[in-house]
Coordinates of C-alpha atoms in Angstrom, one line a residue:
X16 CA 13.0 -1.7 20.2
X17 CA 10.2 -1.7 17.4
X18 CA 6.9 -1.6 20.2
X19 CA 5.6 -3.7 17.1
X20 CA 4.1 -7.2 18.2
X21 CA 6.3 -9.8 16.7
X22 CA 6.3 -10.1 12.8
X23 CA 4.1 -13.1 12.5
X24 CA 1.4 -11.5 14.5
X25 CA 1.4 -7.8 12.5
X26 CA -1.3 -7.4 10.8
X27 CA -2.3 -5.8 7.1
X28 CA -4.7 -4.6 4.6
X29 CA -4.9 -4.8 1.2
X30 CA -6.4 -1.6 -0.6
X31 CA -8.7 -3.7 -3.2
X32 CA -11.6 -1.3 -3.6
X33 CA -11.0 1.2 -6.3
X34 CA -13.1 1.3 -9.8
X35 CA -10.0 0.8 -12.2
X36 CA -11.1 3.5 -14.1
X37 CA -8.1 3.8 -16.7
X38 CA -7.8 0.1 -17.0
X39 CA -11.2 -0.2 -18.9
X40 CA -12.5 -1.8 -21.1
X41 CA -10.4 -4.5 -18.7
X42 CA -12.1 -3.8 -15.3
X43 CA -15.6 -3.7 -16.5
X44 CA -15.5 -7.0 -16.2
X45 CA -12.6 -7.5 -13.9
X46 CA -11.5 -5.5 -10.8
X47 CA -8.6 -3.7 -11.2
X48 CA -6.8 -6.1 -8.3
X49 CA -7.3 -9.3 -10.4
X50 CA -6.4 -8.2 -13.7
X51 CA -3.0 -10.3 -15.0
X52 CA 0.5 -9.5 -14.7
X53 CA 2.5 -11.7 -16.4
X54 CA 0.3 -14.1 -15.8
X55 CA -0.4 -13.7 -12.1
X56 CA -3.0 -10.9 -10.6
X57 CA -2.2 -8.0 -9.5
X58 CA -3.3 -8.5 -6.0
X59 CA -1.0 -11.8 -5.7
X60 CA 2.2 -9.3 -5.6
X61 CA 0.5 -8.0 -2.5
X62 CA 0.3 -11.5 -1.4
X63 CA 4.3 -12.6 -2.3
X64 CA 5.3 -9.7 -0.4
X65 CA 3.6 -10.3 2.7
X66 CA 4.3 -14.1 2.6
X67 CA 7.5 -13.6 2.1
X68 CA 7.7 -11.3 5.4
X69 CA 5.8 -13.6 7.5
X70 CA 2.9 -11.8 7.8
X71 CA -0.2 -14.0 7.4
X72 CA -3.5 -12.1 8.8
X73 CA -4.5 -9.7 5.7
X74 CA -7.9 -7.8 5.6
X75 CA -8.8 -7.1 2.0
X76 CA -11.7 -4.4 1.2
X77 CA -14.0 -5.0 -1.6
X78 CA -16.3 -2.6 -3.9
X79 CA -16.3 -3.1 -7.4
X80 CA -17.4 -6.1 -8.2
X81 CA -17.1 -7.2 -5.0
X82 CA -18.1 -10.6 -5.4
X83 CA -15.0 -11.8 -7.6
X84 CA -12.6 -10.3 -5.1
X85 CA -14.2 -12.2 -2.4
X86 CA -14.1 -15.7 -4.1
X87 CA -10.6 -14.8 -5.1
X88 CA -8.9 -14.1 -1.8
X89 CA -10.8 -16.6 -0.2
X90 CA -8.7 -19.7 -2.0
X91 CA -5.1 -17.7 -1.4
X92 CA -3.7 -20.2 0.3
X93 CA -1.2 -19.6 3.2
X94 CA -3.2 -16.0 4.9
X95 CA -6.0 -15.4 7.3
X96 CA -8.1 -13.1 5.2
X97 CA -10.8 -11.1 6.6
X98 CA -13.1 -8.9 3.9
X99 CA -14.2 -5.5 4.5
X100 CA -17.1 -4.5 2.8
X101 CA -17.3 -1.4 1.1
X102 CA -20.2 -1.9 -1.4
X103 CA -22.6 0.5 -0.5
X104 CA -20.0 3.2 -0.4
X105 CA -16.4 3.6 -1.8
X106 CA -14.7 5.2 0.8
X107 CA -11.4 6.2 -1.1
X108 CA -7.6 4.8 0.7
X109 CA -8.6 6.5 4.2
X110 CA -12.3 5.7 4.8
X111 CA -11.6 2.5 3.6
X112 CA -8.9 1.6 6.3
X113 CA -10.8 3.5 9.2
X114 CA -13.9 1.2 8.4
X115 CA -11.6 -1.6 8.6
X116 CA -9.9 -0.9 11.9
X117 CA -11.9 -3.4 14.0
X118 CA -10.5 -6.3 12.1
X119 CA -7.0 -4.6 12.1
X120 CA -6.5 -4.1 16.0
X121 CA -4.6 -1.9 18.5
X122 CA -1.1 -2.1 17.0
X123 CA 0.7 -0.6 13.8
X124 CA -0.8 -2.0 10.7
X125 CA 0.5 -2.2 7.1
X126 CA -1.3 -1.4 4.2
X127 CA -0.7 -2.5 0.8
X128 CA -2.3 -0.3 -2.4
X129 CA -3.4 -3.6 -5.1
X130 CA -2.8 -1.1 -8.6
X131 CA 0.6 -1.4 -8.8
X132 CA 3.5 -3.7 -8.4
X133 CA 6.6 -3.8 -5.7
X134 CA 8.9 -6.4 -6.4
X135 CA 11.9 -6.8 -4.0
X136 CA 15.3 -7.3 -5.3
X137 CA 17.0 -8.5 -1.8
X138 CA 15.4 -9.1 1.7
X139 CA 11.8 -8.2 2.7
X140 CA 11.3 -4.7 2.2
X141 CA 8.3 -5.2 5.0
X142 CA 10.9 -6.5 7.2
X143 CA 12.9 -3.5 6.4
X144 CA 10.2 -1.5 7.6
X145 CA 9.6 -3.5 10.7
X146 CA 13.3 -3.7 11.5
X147 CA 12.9 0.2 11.4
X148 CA 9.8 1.4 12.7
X149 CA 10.4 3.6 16.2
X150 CA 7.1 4.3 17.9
X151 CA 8.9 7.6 19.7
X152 CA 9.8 9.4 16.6
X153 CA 7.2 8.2 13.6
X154 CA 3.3 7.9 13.2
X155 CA 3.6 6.6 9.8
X156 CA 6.3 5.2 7.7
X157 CA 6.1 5.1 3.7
X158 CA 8.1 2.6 1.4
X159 CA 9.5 4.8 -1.4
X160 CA 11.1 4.3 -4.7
X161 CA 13.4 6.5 -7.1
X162 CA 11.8 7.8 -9.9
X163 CA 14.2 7.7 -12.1
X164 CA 14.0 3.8 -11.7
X165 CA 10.4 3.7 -11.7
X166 CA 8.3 1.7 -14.4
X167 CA 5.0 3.7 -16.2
X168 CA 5.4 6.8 -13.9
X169 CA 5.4 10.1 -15.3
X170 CA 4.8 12.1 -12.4
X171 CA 7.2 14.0 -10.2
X172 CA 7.8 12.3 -7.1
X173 CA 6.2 12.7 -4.0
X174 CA 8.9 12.8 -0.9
X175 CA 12.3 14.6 -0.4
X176 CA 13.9 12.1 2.2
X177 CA 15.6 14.2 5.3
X178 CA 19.0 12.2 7.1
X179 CA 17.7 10.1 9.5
X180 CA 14.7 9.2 7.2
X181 CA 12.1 12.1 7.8
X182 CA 9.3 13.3 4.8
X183 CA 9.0 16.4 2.9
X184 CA 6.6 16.7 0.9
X185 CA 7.7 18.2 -2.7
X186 CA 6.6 21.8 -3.0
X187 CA 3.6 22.8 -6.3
X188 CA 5.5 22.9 -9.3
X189 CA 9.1 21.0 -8.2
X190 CA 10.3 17.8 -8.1
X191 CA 11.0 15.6 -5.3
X192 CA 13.5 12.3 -6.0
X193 CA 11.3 9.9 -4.3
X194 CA 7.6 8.2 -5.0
X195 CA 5.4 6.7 -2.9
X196 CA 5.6 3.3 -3.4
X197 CA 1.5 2.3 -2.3
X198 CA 3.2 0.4 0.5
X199 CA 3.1 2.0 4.6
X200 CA 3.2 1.3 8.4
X201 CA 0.5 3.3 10.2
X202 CA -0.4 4.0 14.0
X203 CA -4.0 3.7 14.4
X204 CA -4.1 6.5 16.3
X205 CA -3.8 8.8 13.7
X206 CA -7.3 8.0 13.3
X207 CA -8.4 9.2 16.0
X208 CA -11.1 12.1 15.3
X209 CA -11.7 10.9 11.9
X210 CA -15.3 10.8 11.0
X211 CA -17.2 7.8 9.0
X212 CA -16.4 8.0 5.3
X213 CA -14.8 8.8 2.0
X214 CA -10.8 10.4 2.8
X215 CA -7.6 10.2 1.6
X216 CA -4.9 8.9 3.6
X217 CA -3.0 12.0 2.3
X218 CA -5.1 13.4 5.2
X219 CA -2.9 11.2 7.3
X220 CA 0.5 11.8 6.2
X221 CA -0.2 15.4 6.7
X222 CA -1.4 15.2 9.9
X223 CA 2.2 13.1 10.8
X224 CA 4.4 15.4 8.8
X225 CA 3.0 18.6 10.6
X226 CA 4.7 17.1 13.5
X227 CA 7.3 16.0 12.1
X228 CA 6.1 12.2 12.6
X229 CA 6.2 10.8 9.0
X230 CA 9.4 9.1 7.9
X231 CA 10.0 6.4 4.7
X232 CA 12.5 4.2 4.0
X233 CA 13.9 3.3 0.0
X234 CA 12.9 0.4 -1.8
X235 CA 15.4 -1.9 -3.4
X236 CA 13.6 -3.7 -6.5
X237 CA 10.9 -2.7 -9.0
X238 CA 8.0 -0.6 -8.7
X239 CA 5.9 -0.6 -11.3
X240 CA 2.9 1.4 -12.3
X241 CA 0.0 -0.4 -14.3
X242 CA -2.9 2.4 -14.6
X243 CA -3.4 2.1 -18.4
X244 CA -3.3 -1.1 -20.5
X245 CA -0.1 -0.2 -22.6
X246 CA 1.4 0.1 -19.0
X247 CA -0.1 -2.8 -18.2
X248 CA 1.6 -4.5 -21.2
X249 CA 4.9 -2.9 -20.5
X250 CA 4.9 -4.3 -16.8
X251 CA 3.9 -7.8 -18.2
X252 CA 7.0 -7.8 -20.6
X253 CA 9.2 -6.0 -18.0
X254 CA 8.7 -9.3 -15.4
X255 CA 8.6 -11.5 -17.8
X256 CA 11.9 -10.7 -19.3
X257 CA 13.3 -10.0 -15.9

């Protein structure tokens, strides 16, 4: 038993907001979420995956230039879409989800990061999640992907992933097998006590791993990272050729 409501009435937010920084020239004129992937923008991936998992009601937040990201997500077809306005504050992955938690409800929530690219290789990786998520033992669970199979990442991984699916975060100055994939499951409780604002939701996952409440699951597919525009290239040729 998943205490999740049923799949078609979960809800989601897509993380929209952020400046784009390494992308520019590009996103001074486009936000980061719009820019083109092989020809479709990067916020549509976030769209294909939650179509394909039946999930229809999407919040999307909005701060650089906000007004393009509005007129965008208001003609996907196929979603509910309510827009969270951020522009007279960014309020970083946290802030930016606690100011949207009226439109997001009482129940577990996913939430989608727009700046990079999940593709699944078999079933619905969001279904995966669902199929998975135990309200007694977790407070958040995180998609993750290998690094070694990762596209444009040159970090060192994020998560070592216990038996039975619990987190550990990699110690300063080792490497951990698995990265966070930009894609979670979250209890709105966690929440609770958080002040109005600019946060991380690494704030989050530490508050769930110190009780041993944050867990992940692995990602079959691609993952790929697009936060320059040679790696934006490379993702383009990458899809296409797949």
């Amino acid at each position: 038993m998943t205490g999740l409501p049923d799949i078609s009435d979960m809800r989601a937010m897509i993380l929209a907001a952020g400046l784009g920084s390494r992308l520019r020239p590009i996103t001074d004129k486009t936000p980061k979420p719009l820019v083109k992937v092989a020809g479709r923008a990067l916020i549509d991936y976030c769209f294909e995956l939650l179509g394909v998992a039946g999930i229809h009601y999407v919040v999307v937040n909005k701060h650089h230039l906000a007004q393009q990201i509005s007129a965008y997500v208001e003609a996907v077809p196929g979603f509910d879409i309510a827009l969270s306005d951020e522009t007279e504050a960014l309020l970083e992955t946290g802030g930016g989800v606690r100011k949207a938690l009226p439109l997001l409800g009482q129940a577990p929530f996913f939430v989608l990061n727009s700046d990079v690219i999940v593709r699944d290789s078999g079933p619905s990786s969001l279904r995966k999640m669902y199929a998975r998520w135990q309200p007694e033992e977790m407070d958040i669970l995180l998609l993750l992907h290998p690094v070694e199979t990762a596209v444009g990442y040159a970090g060192q991984g994020d998560f070592h992933l216990e038996e039975g699916g619990r987190l550990i975060r990699r110690t300063k100055g080792s490497a951990a097998p698995y990265l966070f994939t930009g894609v979670q499951l979250i209890n709105p409780r966690l929440f609770d006590g958080m002040l109005e604002g600019a946060f991380s939701l690494n704030l989050l996952y530490d508050k769930a791993a110190s009780t041993g409440r944050l867990y992940g699951v692995t990602h079959e597919g691609q993952w790929l990272h697009v936060g320059t525009p040679d790696a934006l290239a490379e993702a383009s040729r990458i899809i296409e050729g797949a």
